[in-house]
JSON list of C-alpha atoms in Angstrom, two decimals:
[
{"chain": "S", "resi": 12, "resn": "PHE", "atom": "CA", "xyz": [33.48, 109.29, -6.66]},
{"chain": "S", "resi": 13, "resn": "THR", "atom": "CA", "xyz": [30.47, 107.63, -5.13]},
{"chain": "S", "resi": 14, "resn": "VAL", "atom": "CA", "xyz": [27.79, 106.13, -7.33]},
{"chain": "S", "resi": 15, "resn": "GLY", "atom": "CA", "xyz": [24.50, 105.19, -5.72]},
{"chain": "S", "resi": 16, "resn": "GLY", "atom": "CA", "xyz": [21.27, 106.17, -4.05]},
{"chain": "S", "resi": 17, "resn": "ASP", "atom": "CA", "xyz": [20.42, 108.20, -0.99]},
{"chain": "S", "resi": 18, "resn": "GLY", "atom": "CA", "xyz": [22.34, 105.88, 1.37]},
{"chain": "S", "resi": 19, "resn": "THR", "atom": "CA", "xyz": [25.48, 106.13, -0.74]},
{"chain": "S", "resi": 20, "resn": "GLN", "atom": "CA", "xyz": [25.14, 109.89, -1.06]},
{"chain": "S", "resi": 21, "resn": "GLY", "atom": "CA", "xyz": [24.65, 110.18, 2.72]},
{"chain": "S", "resi": 22, "resn": "ALA", "atom": "CA", "xyz": [27.87, 108.21, 3.25]},
{"chain": "S", "resi": 23, "resn": "ALA", "atom": "CA", "xyz": [29.66, 110.50, 0.77]},
{"chain": "S", "resi": 24, "resn": "HIS", "atom": "CA", "xyz": [28.54, 113.48, 2.82]},
{"chain": "S", "resi": 25, "resn": "LEU", "atom": "CA", "xyz": [29.95, 111.87, 5.97]},
{"chain": "S", "resi": 26, "resn": "LEU", "atom": "CA", "xyz": [33.26, 111.36, 4.14]},
{"chain": "S", "resi": 27, "resn": "TYR", "atom": "CA", "xyz": [33.21, 115.02, 3.14]},
{"chain": "S", "resi": 28, "resn": "GLU", "atom": "CA", "xyz": [32.56, 116.15, 6.71]},
{"chain": "S", "resi": 29, "resn": "GLU", "atom": "CA", "xyz": [35.41, 113.99, 8.04]},
{"chain": "S", "resi": 30, "resn": "ALA", "atom": "CA", "xyz": [37.81, 115.22, 5.36]},
{"chain": "S", "resi": 31, "resn": "LEU", "atom": "CA", "xyz": [36.85, 118.80, 6.20]},
{"chain": "S", "resi": 32, "resn": "ARG", "atom": "CA", "xyz": [37.36, 118.14, 9.91]},
{"chain": "S", "resi": 33, "resn": "ARG", "atom": "CA", "xyz": [40.85, 116.76, 9.21]},
{"chain": "S", "resi": 34, "resn": "GLY", "atom": "CA", "xyz": [41.71, 119.66, 6.91]},
{"chain": "S", "resi": 35, "resn": "MET", "atom": "CA", "xyz": [42.15, 117.35, 3.93]},
{"chain": "S", "resi": 36, "resn": "LYS", "atom": "CA", "xyz": [41.90, 118.97, 0.51]},
{"chain": "S", "resi": 37, "resn": "VAL", "atom": "CA", "xyz": [39.96, 116.30, -1.36]},
{"chain": "S", "resi": 38, "resn": "SER", "atom": "CA", "xyz": [36.96, 116.37, -3.64]},
{"chain": "S", "resi": 39, "resn": "ILE", "atom": "CA", "xyz": [34.16, 113.92, -3.12]},
{"chain": "S", "resi": 40, "resn": "VAL", "atom": "CA", "xyz": [31.84, 113.66, -6.10]},
{"chain": "S", "resi": 41, "resn": "GLY", "atom": "CA", "xyz": [28.45, 111.99, -5.76]},
{"chain": "S", "resi": 42, "resn": "VAL", "atom": "CA", "xyz": [26.88, 110.48, -8.87]},
{"chain": "S", "resi": 43, "resn": "PRO", "atom": "CA", "xyz": [23.16, 109.82, -8.34]},
{"chain": "S", "resi": 44, "resn": "LYS", "atom": "CA", "xyz": [22.05, 106.34, -9.32]},
{"chain": "S", "resi": 45, "resn": "SER", "atom": "CA", "xyz": [18.80, 104.92, -8.07]},
{"chain": "S", "resi": 46, "resn": "ILE", "atom": "CA", "xyz": [16.19, 102.89, -9.86]},
{"chain": "S", "resi": 47, "resn": "ASP", "atom": "CA", "xyz": [13.67, 104.26, -7.36]},
{"chain": "S", "resi": 48, "resn": "ASN", "atom": "CA", "xyz": [14.29, 107.83, -8.61]},
{"chain": "S", "resi": 49, "resn": "ASP", "atom": "CA", "xyz": [14.13, 109.03, -5.02]},
{"chain": "S", "resi": 50, "resn": "ILE", "atom": "CA", "xyz": [17.23, 111.20, -4.66]},
{"chain": "S", "resi": 51, "resn": "LEU", "atom": "CA", "xyz": [16.45, 114.75, -3.58]},
{"chain": "S", "resi": 52, "resn": "PHE", "atom": "CA", "xyz": [17.12, 117.58, -6.05]},
{"chain": "S", "resi": 53, "resn": "PHE", "atom": "CA", "xyz": [17.29, 115.25, -9.09]},
{"chain": "S", "resi": 54, "resn": "ASP", "atom": "CA", "xyz": [14.39, 114.92, -11.52]},
{"chain": "S", "resi": 55, "resn": "LYS", "atom": "CA", "xyz": [15.61, 111.62, -12.92]},
{"chain": "S", "resi": 56, "resn": "THR", "atom": "CA", "xyz": [18.42, 109.23, -12.03]},
{"chain": "S", "resi": 57, "resn": "PHE", "atom": "CA", "xyz": [20.02, 106.79, -14.42]},
{"chain": "S", "resi": 58, "resn": "GLY", "atom": "CA", "xyz": [18.72, 103.28, -14.00]},
{"chain": "S", "resi": 59, "resn": "PHE", "atom": "CA", "xyz": [15.17, 104.54, -13.56]},
{"chain": "S", "resi": 60, "resn": "ASP", "atom": "CA", "xyz": [14.12, 104.32, -17.23]},
{"chain": "S", "resi": 61, "resn": "THR", "atom": "CA", "xyz": [15.50, 100.79, -17.50]},
{"chain": "S", "resi": 62, "resn": "ALA", "atom": "CA", "xyz": [13.63, 99.74, -14.35]},
{"chain": "S", "resi": 63, "resn": "VAL", "atom": "CA", "xyz": [10.36, 101.21, -15.66]},
{"chain": "S", "resi": 64, "resn": "ALA", "atom": "CA", "xyz": [10.77, 99.55, -19.08]},
{"chain": "S", "resi": 65, "resn": "SER", "atom": "CA", "xyz": [11.51, 96.16, -17.51]},
{"chain": "S", "resi": 66, "resn": "ALA", "atom": "CA", "xyz": [8.63, 96.49, -15.05]},
{"chain": "S", "resi": 67, "resn": "SER", "atom": "CA", "xyz": [6.13, 97.43, -17.75]},
{"chain": "S", "resi": 68, "resn": "ASP", "atom": "CA", "xyz": [7.19, 94.34, -19.74]},
{"chain": "S", "resi": 69, "resn": "ILE", "atom": "CA", "xyz": [6.56, 92.21, -16.66]},
{"chain": "S", "resi": 70, "resn": "ILE", "atom": "CA", "xyz": [3.16, 93.84, -16.17]},
{"chain": "S", "resi": 71, "resn": "ARG", "atom": "CA", "xyz": [2.23, 93.03, -19.76]},
{"chain": "S", "resi": 72, "resn": "ASN", "atom": "CA", "xyz": [3.31, 89.40, -19.23]},
{"chain": "S", "resi": 73, "resn": "ALA", "atom": "CA", "xyz": [1.17, 89.18, -16.08]},
{"chain": "S", "resi": 74, "resn": "TRP", "atom": "CA", "xyz": [-1.78, 90.62, -18.04]},
{"chain": "S", "resi": 75, "resn": "VAL", "atom": "CA", "xyz": [-1.38, 87.91, -20.72]},
{"chain": "S", "resi": 76, "resn": "GLU", "atom": "CA", "xyz": [-1.37, 85.22, -18.03]},
{"chain": "S", "resi": 77, "resn": "ALA", "atom": "CA", "xyz": [-4.36, 86.72, -16.20]},
{"chain": "S", "resi": 78, "resn": "THR", "atom": "CA", "xyz": [-6.48, 87.12, -19.33]},
{"chain": "S", "resi": 79, "resn": "SER", "atom": "CA", "xyz": [-5.85, 83.54, -20.37]},
{"chain": "S", "resi": 80, "resn": "CYS", "atom": "CA", "xyz": [-8.02, 82.35, -17.45]},
{"chain": "S", "resi": 81, "resn": "PHE", "atom": "CA", "xyz": [-11.69, 82.91, -16.68]},
{"chain": "S", "resi": 82, "resn": "LYS", "atom": "CA", "xyz": [-11.85, 85.72, -14.08]},
{"chain": "S", "resi": 83, "resn": "GLY", "atom": "CA", "xyz": [-8.04, 85.74, -13.93]},
{"chain": "S", "resi": 84, "resn": "VAL", "atom": "CA", "xyz": [-6.25, 88.36, -11.85]},
{"chain": "S", "resi": 85, "resn": "GLY", "atom": "CA", "xyz": [-2.65, 89.42, -12.25]},
{"chain": "S", "resi": 86, "resn": "ILE", "atom": "CA", "xyz": [-0.77, 90.82, -9.27]},
{"chain": "S", "resi": 87, "resn": "VAL", "atom": "CA", "xyz": [2.70, 92.26, -9.76]},
{"chain": "S", "resi": 88, "resn": "LYS", "atom": "CA", "xyz": [4.84, 93.50, -6.87]},
{"chain": "S", "resi": 89, "resn": "LEU", "atom": "CA", "xyz": [7.58, 95.93, -7.80]},
{"chain": "S", "resi": 90, "resn": "MET", "atom": "CA", "xyz": [10.41, 97.10, -5.59]},
{"chain": "S", "resi": 91, "resn": "GLY", "atom": "CA", "xyz": [10.56, 100.58, -4.24]},
{"chain": "S", "resi": 92, "resn": "ARG", "atom": "CA", "xyz": [11.70, 100.94, -0.66]},
{"chain": "S", "resi": 93, "resn": "ASP", "atom": "CA", "xyz": [9.96, 104.22, 0.11]},
{"chain": "S", "resi": 94, "resn": "ALA", "atom": "CA", "xyz": [8.97, 105.35, -3.35]},
{"chain": "S", "resi": 95, "resn": "GLY", "atom": "CA", "xyz": [6.31, 104.18, -5.76]},
{"chain": "S", "resi": 96, "resn": "PHE", "atom": "CA", "xyz": [7.87, 105.95, -8.74]},
{"chain": "S", "resi": 97, "resn": "VAL", "atom": "CA", "xyz": [8.77, 102.72, -10.58]},
{"chain": "S", "resi": 98, "resn": "ALA", "atom": "CA", "xyz": [5.37, 101.13, -9.93]},
{"chain": "S", "resi": 99, "resn": "MET", "atom": "CA", "xyz": [3.45, 104.25, -10.93]},
{"chain": "S", "resi": 100, "resn": "ASN", "atom": "CA", "xyz": [5.44, 104.92, -14.10]},
{"chain": "S", "resi": 101, "resn": "ALA", "atom": "CA", "xyz": [5.47, 101.25, -15.15]},
{"chain": "S", "resi": 102, "resn": "ALA", "atom": "CA", "xyz": [1.69, 101.07, -14.72]},
{"chain": "S", "resi": 103, "resn": "LEU", "atom": "CA", "xyz": [1.23, 104.21, -16.83]},
{"chain": "S", "resi": 104, "resn": "ALA", "atom": "CA", "xyz": [3.65, 102.92, -19.48]},
{"chain": "S", "resi": 105, "resn": "SER", "atom": "CA", "xyz": [1.86, 99.57, -19.76]},
{"chain": "S", "resi": 106, "resn": "THR", "atom": "CA", "xyz": [-1.61, 101.22, -20.14]},
{"chain": "S", "resi": 107, "resn": "ILE", "atom": "CA", "xyz": [-3.36, 98.05, -18.91]},
{"chain": "S", "resi": 108, "resn": "VAL", "atom": "CA", "xyz": [-3.24, 98.39, -15.12]},
{"chain": "S", "resi": 109, "resn": "ASP", "atom": "CA", "xyz": [-6.45, 98.87, -13.16]},
{"chain": "S", "resi": 110, "resn": "LEU", "atom": "CA", "xyz": [-4.97, 99.59, -9.73]},
{"chain": "S", "resi": 111, "resn": "VAL", "atom": "CA", "xyz": [-1.57, 100.63, -8.38]},
{"chain": "S", "resi": 112, "resn": "LEU", "atom": "CA", "xyz": [-0.81, 100.72, -4.68]},
{"chain": "S", "resi": 113, "resn": "ILE", "atom": "CA", "xyz": [2.16, 102.90, -3.78]},
{"chain": "S", "resi": 114, "resn": "PRO", "atom": "CA", "xyz": [3.65, 103.58, -0.34]},
{"chain": "S", "resi": 115, "resn": "GLU", "atom": "CA", "xyz": [3.10, 107.34, -0.59]},
{"chain": "S", "resi": 116, "resn": "VAL", "atom": "CA", "xyz": [-0.69, 106.94, -0.49]},
{"chain": "S", "resi": 117, "resn": "SER", "atom": "CA", "xyz": [-2.61, 105.28, 2.35]},
{"chain": "S", "resi": 118, "resn": "VAL", "atom": "CA", "xyz": [-5.30, 102.93, 1.06]},
{"chain": "S", "resi": 119, "resn": "SER", "atom": "CA", "xyz": [-8.04, 100.99, 2.81]},
{"chain": "S", "resi": 120, "resn": "MET", "atom": "CA", "xyz": [-10.06, 98.16, 1.31]},
{"chain": "S", "resi": 121, "resn": "GLU", "atom": "CA", "xyz": [-13.08, 100.48, 1.22]},
{"chain": "S", "resi": 122, "resn": "ASP", "atom": "CA", "xyz": [-11.17, 102.74, -1.20]},
{"chain": "S", "resi": 123, "resn": "ILE", "atom": "CA", "xyz": [-10.74, 99.90, -3.68]}
]
């Protein structure tokens, strides 16, 4: 069994190919787990909901800090190697975000 994201699943596939090449009768089972929710063919991976819930709590905390100051601004950076799923879903869940920048969309300062 391999439990992990796209890198782990890619390694599991390499193990499968090598076992096949050697004529080994083994099963290699990949369990998708990625807080980024970026594994192909899976709508949702476990760990994603927890990441979104935690991130939306952090966003709310940043909003409290920002609104306690005159003209305050809160900036929150969330992880997501090549996917903005956590950032996008956390922003939607918090309902208080004005702007979300995600790696899938090119943005220039003129767009903001």
